[in-house]
PDB file of C-alpha atoms and ligand atoms in Angstrom:
ATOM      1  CA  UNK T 218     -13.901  -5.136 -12.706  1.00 57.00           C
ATOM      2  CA  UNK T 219     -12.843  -7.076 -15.882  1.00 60.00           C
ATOM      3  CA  UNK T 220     -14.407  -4.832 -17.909  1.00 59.00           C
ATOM      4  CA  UNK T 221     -11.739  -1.822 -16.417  1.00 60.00           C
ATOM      5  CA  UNK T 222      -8.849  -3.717 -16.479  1.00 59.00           C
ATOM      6  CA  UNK T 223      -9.593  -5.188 -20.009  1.00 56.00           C
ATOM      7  CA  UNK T 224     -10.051  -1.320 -20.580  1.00 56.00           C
ATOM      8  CA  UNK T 225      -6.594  -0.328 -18.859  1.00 58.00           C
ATOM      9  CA  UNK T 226      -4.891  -3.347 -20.927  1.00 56.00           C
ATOM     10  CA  UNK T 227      -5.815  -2.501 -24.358  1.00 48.00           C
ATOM     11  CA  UNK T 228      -4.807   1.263 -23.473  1.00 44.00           C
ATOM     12  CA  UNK T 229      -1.327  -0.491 -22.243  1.00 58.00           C
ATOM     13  CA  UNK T 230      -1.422  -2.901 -24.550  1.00 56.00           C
ATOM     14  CA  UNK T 231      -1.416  -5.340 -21.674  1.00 65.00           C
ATOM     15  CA  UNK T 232      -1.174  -8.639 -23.666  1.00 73.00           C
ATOM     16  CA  UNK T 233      -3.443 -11.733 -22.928  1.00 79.00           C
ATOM     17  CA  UNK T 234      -1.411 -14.587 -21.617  1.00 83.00           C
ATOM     18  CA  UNK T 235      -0.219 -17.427 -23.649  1.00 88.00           C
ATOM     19  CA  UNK T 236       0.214 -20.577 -21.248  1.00 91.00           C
ATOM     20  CA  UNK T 237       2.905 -22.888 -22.091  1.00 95.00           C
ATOM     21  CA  UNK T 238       3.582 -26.199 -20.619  1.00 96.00           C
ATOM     22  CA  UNK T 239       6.330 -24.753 -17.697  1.00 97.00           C
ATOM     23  CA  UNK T 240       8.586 -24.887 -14.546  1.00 97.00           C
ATOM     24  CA  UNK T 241       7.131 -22.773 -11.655  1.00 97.00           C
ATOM     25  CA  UNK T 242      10.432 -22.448 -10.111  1.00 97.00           C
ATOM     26  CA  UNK T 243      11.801 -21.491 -13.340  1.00 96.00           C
ATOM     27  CA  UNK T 244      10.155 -18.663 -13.320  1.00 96.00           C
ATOM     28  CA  UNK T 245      10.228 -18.177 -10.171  1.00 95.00           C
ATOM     29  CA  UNK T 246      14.151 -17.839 -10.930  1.00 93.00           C
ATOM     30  CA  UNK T 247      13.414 -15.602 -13.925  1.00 92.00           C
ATOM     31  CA  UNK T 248      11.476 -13.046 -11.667  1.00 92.00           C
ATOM     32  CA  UNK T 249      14.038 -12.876  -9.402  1.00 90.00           C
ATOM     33  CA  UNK T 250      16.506 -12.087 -11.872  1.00 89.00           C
ATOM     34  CA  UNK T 251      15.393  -8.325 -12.983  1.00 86.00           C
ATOM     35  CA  UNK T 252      15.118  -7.608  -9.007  1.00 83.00           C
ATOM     36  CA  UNK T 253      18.894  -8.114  -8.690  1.00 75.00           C
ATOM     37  CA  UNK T 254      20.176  -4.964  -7.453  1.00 76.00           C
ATOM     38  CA  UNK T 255      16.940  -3.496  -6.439  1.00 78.00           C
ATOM     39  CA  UNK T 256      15.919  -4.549  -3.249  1.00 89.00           C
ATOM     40  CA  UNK T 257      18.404  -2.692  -1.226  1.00 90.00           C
ATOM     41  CA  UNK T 258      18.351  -3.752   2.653  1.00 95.00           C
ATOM     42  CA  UNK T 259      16.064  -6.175   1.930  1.00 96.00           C
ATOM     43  CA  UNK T 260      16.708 -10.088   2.525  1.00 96.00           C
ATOM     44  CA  UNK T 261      15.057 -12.362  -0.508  1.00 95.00           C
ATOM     45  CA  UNK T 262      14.441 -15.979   0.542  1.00 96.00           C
ATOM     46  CA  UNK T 263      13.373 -18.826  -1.971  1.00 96.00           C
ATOM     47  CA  UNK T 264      11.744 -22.138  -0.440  1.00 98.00           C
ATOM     48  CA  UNK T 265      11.638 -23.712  -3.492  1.00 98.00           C
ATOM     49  CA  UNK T 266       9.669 -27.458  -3.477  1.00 98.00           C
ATOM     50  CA  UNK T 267      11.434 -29.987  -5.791  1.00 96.00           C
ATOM     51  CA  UNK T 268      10.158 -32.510  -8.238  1.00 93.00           C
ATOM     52  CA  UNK T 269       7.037 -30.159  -8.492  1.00 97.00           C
ATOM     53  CA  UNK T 270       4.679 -30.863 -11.715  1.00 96.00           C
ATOM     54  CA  UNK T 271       4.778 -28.622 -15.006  1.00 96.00           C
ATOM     55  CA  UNK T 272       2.581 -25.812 -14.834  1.00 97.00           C
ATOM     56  CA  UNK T 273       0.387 -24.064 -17.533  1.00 95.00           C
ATOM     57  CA  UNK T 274       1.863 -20.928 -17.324  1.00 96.00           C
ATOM     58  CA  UNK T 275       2.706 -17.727 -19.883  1.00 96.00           C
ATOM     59  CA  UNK T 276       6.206 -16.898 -18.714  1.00 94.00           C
ATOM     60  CA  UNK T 277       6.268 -13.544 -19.375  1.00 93.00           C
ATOM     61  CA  UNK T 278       3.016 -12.695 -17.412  1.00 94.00           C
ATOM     62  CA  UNK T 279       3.775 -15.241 -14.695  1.00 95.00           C
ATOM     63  CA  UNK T 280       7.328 -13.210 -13.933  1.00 93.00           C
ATOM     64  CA  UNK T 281       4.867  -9.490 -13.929  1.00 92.00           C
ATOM     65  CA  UNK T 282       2.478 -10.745 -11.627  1.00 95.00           C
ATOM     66  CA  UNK T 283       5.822 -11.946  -9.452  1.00 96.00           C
ATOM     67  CA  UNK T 284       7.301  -8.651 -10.225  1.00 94.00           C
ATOM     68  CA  UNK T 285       4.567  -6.968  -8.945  1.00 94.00           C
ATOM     69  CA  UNK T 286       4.182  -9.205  -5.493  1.00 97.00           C
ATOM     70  CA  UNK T 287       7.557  -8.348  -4.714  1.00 96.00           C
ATOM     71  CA  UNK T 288       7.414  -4.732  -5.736  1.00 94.00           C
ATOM     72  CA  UNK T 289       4.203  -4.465  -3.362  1.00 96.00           C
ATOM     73  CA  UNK T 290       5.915  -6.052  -0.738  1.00 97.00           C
ATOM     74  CA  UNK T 291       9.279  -3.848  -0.633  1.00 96.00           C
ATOM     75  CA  UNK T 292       6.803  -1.084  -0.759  1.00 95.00           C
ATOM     76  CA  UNK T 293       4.653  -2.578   2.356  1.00 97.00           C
ATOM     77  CA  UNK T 294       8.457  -2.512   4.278  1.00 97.00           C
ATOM     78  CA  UNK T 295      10.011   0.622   3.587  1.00 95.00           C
ATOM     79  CA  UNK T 296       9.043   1.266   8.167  1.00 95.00           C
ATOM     80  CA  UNK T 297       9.983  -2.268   8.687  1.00 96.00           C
ATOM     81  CA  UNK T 298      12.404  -2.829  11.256  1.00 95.00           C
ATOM     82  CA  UNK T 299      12.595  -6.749   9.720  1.00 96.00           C
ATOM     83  CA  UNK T 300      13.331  -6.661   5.292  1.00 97.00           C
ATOM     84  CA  UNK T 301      12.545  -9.833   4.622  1.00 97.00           C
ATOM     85  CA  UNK T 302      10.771 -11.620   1.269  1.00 97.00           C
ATOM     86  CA  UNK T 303       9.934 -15.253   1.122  1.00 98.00           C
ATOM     87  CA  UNK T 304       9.364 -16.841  -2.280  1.00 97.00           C
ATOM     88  CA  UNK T 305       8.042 -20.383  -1.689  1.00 98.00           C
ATOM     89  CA  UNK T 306       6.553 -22.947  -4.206  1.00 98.00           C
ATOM     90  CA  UNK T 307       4.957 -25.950  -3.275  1.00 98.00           C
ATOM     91  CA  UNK T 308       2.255 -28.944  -3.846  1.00 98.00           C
ATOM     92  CA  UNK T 309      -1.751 -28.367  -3.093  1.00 97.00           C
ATOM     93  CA  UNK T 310      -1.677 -32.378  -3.374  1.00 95.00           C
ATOM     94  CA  UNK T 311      -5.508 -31.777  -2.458  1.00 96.00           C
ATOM     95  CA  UNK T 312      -6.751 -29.620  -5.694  1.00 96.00           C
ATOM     96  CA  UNK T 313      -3.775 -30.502  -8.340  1.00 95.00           C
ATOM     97  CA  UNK T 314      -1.869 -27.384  -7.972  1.00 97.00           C
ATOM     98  CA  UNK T 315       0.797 -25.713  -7.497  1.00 98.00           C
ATOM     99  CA  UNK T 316       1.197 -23.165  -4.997  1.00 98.00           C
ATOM    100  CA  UNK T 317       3.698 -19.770  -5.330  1.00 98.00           C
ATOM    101  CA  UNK T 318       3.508 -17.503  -2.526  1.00 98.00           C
ATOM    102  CA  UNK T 319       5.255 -14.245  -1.802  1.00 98.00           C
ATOM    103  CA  UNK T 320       5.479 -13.228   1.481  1.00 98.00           C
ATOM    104  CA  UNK T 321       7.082 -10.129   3.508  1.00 98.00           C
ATOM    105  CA  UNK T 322       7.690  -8.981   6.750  1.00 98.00           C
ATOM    106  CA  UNK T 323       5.715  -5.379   6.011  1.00 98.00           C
ATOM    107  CA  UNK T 324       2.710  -3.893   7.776  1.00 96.00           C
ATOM    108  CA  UNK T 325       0.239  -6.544   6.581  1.00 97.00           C
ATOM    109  CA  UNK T 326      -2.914  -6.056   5.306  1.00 97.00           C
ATOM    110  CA  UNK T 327      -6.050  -5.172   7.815  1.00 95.00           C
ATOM    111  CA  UNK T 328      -8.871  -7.440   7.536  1.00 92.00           C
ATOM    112  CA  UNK T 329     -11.498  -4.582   5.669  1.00 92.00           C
ATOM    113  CA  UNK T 330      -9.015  -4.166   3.056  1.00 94.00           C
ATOM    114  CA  UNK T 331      -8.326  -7.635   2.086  1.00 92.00           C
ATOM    115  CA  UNK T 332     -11.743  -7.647  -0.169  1.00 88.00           C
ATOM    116  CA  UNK T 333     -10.786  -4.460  -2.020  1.00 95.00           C
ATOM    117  CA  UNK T 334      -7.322  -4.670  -2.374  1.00 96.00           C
ATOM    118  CA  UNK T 335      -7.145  -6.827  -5.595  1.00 95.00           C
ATOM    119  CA  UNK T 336      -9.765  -4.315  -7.261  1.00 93.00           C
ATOM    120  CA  UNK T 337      -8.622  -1.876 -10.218  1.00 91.00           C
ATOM    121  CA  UNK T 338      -7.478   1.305  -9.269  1.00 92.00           C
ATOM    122  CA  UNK T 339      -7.589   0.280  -5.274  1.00 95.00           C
ATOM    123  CA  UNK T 340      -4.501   1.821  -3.693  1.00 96.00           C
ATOM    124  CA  UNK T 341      -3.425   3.357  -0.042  1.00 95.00           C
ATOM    125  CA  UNK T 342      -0.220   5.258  -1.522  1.00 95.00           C
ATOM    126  CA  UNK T 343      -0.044   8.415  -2.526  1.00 92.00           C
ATOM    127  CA  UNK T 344       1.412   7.608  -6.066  1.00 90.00           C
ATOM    128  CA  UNK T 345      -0.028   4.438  -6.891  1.00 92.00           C
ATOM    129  CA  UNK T 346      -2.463   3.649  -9.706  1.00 91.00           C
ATOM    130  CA  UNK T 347      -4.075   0.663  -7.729  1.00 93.00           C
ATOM    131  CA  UNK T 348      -3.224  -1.480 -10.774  1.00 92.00           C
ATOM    132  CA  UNK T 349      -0.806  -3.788  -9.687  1.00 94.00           C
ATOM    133  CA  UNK T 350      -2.927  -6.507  -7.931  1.00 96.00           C
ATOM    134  CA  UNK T 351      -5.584  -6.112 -10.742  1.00 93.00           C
ATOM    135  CA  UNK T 352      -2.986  -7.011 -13.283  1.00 93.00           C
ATOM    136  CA  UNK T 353      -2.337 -10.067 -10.901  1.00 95.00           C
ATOM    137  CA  UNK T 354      -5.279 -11.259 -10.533  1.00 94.00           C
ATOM    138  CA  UNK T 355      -6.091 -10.646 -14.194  1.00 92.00           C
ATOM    139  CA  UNK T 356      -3.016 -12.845 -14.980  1.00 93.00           C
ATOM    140  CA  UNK T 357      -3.800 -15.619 -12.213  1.00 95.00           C
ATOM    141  CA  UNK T 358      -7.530 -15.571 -14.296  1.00 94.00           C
ATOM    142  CA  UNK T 359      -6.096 -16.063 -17.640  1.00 93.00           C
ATOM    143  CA  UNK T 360      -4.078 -19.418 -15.914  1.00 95.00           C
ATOM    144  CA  UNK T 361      -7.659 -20.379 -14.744  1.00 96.00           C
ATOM    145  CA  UNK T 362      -5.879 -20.256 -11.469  1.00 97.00           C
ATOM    146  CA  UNK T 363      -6.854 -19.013  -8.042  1.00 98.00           C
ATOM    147  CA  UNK T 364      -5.189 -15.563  -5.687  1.00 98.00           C
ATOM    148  CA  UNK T 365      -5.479 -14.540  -2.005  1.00 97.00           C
ATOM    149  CA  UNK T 366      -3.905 -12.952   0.894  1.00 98.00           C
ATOM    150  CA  UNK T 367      -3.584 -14.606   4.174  1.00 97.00           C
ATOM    151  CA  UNK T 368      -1.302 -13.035   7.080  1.00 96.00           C
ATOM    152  CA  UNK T 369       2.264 -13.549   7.522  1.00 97.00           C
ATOM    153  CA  UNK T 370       3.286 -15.063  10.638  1.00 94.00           C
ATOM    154  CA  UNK T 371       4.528 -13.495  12.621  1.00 93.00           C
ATOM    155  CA  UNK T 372       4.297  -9.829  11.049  1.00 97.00           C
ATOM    156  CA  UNK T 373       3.198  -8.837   7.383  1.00 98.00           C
ATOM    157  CA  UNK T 374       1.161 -10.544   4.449  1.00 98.00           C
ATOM    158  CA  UNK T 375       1.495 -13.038   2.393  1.00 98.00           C
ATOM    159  CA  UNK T 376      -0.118 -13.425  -1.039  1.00 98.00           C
ATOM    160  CA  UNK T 377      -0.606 -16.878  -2.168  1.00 98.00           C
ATOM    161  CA  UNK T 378      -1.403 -17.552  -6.146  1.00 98.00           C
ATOM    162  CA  UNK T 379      -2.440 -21.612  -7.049  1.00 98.00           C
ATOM    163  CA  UNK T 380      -1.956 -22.739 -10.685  1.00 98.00           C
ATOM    164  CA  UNK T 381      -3.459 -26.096 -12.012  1.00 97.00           C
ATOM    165  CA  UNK T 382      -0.967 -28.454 -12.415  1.00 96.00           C
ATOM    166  CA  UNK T 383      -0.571 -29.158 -16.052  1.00 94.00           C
ATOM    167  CA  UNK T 384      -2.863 -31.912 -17.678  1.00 86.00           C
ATOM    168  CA  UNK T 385       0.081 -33.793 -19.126  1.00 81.00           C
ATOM    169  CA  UNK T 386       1.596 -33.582 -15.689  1.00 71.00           C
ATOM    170  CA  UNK T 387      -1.390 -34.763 -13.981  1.00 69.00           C
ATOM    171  CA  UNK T 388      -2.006 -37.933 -15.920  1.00 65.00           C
ATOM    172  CA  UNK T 389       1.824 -38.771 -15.989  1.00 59.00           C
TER     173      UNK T 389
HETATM  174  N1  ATP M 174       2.391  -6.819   0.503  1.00 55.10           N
HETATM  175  C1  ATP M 174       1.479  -5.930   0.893  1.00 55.10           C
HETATM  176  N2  ATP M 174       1.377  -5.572   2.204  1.00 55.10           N
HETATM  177  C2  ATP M 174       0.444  -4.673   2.610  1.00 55.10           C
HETATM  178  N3  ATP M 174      -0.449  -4.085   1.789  1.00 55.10           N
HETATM  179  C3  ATP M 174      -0.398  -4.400   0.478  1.00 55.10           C
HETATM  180  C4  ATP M 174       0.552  -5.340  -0.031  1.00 55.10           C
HETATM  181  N4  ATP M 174       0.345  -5.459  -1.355  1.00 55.10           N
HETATM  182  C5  ATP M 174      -0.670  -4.646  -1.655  1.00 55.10           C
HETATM  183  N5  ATP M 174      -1.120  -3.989  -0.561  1.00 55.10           N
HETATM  184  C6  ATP M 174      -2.231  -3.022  -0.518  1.00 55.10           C
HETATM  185  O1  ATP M 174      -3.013  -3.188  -1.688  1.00 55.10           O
HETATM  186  C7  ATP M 174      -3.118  -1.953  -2.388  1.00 55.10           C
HETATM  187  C8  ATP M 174      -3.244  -2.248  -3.873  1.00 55.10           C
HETATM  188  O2  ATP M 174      -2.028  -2.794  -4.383  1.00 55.10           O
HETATM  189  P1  ATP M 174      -1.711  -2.606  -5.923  1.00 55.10           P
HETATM  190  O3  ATP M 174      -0.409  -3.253  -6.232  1.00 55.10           O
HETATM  191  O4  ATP M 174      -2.882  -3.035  -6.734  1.00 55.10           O
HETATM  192  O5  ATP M 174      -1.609  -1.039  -6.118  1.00 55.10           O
HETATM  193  P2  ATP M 174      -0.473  -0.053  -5.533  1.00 55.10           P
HETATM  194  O6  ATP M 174       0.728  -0.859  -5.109  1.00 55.10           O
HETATM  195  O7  ATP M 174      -1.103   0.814  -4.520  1.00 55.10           O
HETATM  196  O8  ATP M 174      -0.110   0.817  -6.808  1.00 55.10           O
HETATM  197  P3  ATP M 174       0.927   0.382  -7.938  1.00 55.10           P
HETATM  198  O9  ATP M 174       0.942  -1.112  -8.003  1.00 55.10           O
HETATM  199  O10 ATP M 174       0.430   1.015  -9.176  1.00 55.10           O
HETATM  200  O11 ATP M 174       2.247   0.931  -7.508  1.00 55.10           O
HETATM  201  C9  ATP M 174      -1.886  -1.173  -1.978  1.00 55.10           C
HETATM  202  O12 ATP M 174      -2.072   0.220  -2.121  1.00 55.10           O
HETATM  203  C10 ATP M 174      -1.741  -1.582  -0.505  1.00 55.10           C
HETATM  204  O13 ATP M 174      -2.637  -0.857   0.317  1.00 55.10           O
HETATM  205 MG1   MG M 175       1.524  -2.330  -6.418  1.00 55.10          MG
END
């Protein structure tokens, strides 16, 4: 699997992620920015934890794997009665991370799937390269950091990404 997205990012000239020492709900913030406008009929929620550490994290590439949660979920609502995302940080006190997970109010995500669904070119629309979770998970790698997909309660998914909590923020 690494081996065909590294193949799709050189192609796209998909570049490798340069961690900086950062503010999860910064970017968090940042993400939501470029979506302003674009999520017609649908409600965006942030749950934002204060006071969380400083993150490890390439800006850039953290706000494109955001991009692409939220993208996927819109896409997962488009039959939805309820439109609703829910952007939530908070502290794994347990592992030393820090926790961003986007969740929506779409048709969720049948057990079978969950395995496959983060693989390249793994998609159930009819005009989707399957791409978008790879390039995720790809990212979350890169942050040495951890991505999975739990269901929303009570309706949809939610996909939950951990980041290590910076050294210096650790040790402070
Ligand atoms: N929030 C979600 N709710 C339900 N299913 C999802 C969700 N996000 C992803 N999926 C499932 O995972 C598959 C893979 O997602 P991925 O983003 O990798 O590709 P895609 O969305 O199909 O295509 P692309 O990202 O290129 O538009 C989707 O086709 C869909 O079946
Ligand atoms: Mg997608």
């Amino acid at each position: 699997m690494r081996a065909l997205v590294d193949e799709f990012s050189a192609l796209a000239r998909f570049p490798a992620s340069r961690p900086q020492l950062a503010s999860l709900n910064q970017l968090v913030e940042g993400a939501l920015v470029m979506f302003n406008g674009r999520l017609e009929g649908i409600r965006v929620r942030t749950e934002l934890a204060q006071d969380l550490p400083s993150v490890m994290a390439d800006p850039e590439a953290i706000k494109r794997a955001v991009a692409n949660l939220v993208d996927n979920a819109a896409e997962a609502m488009e039959d939805a009665m309820l439109k609703e995302i829910t952007i939530s940080t908070s502290l794994v006190v347990s592992r030393d991370a820090v926790e961003l997970a986007v969740s929506d109010t779409g048709q969720g995500v049948s057990r079978d799937l969950k395995e496959r669904l983060f693989l390249p070119y793994f998609s159930t629309k009819q005009r989707g390269t399957g791409l978008g979770l790879a390039i995720v998970s790809r990212i979350v790698e890169d942050h040495r950091g951890s991505i999975r997909v739990e269901e929303n309660k009570p309706v949809g998914s939610r996909f939950v990404i951990e980041l290590p909590v910076a050294v210096e923020a650790v040790s402070a």
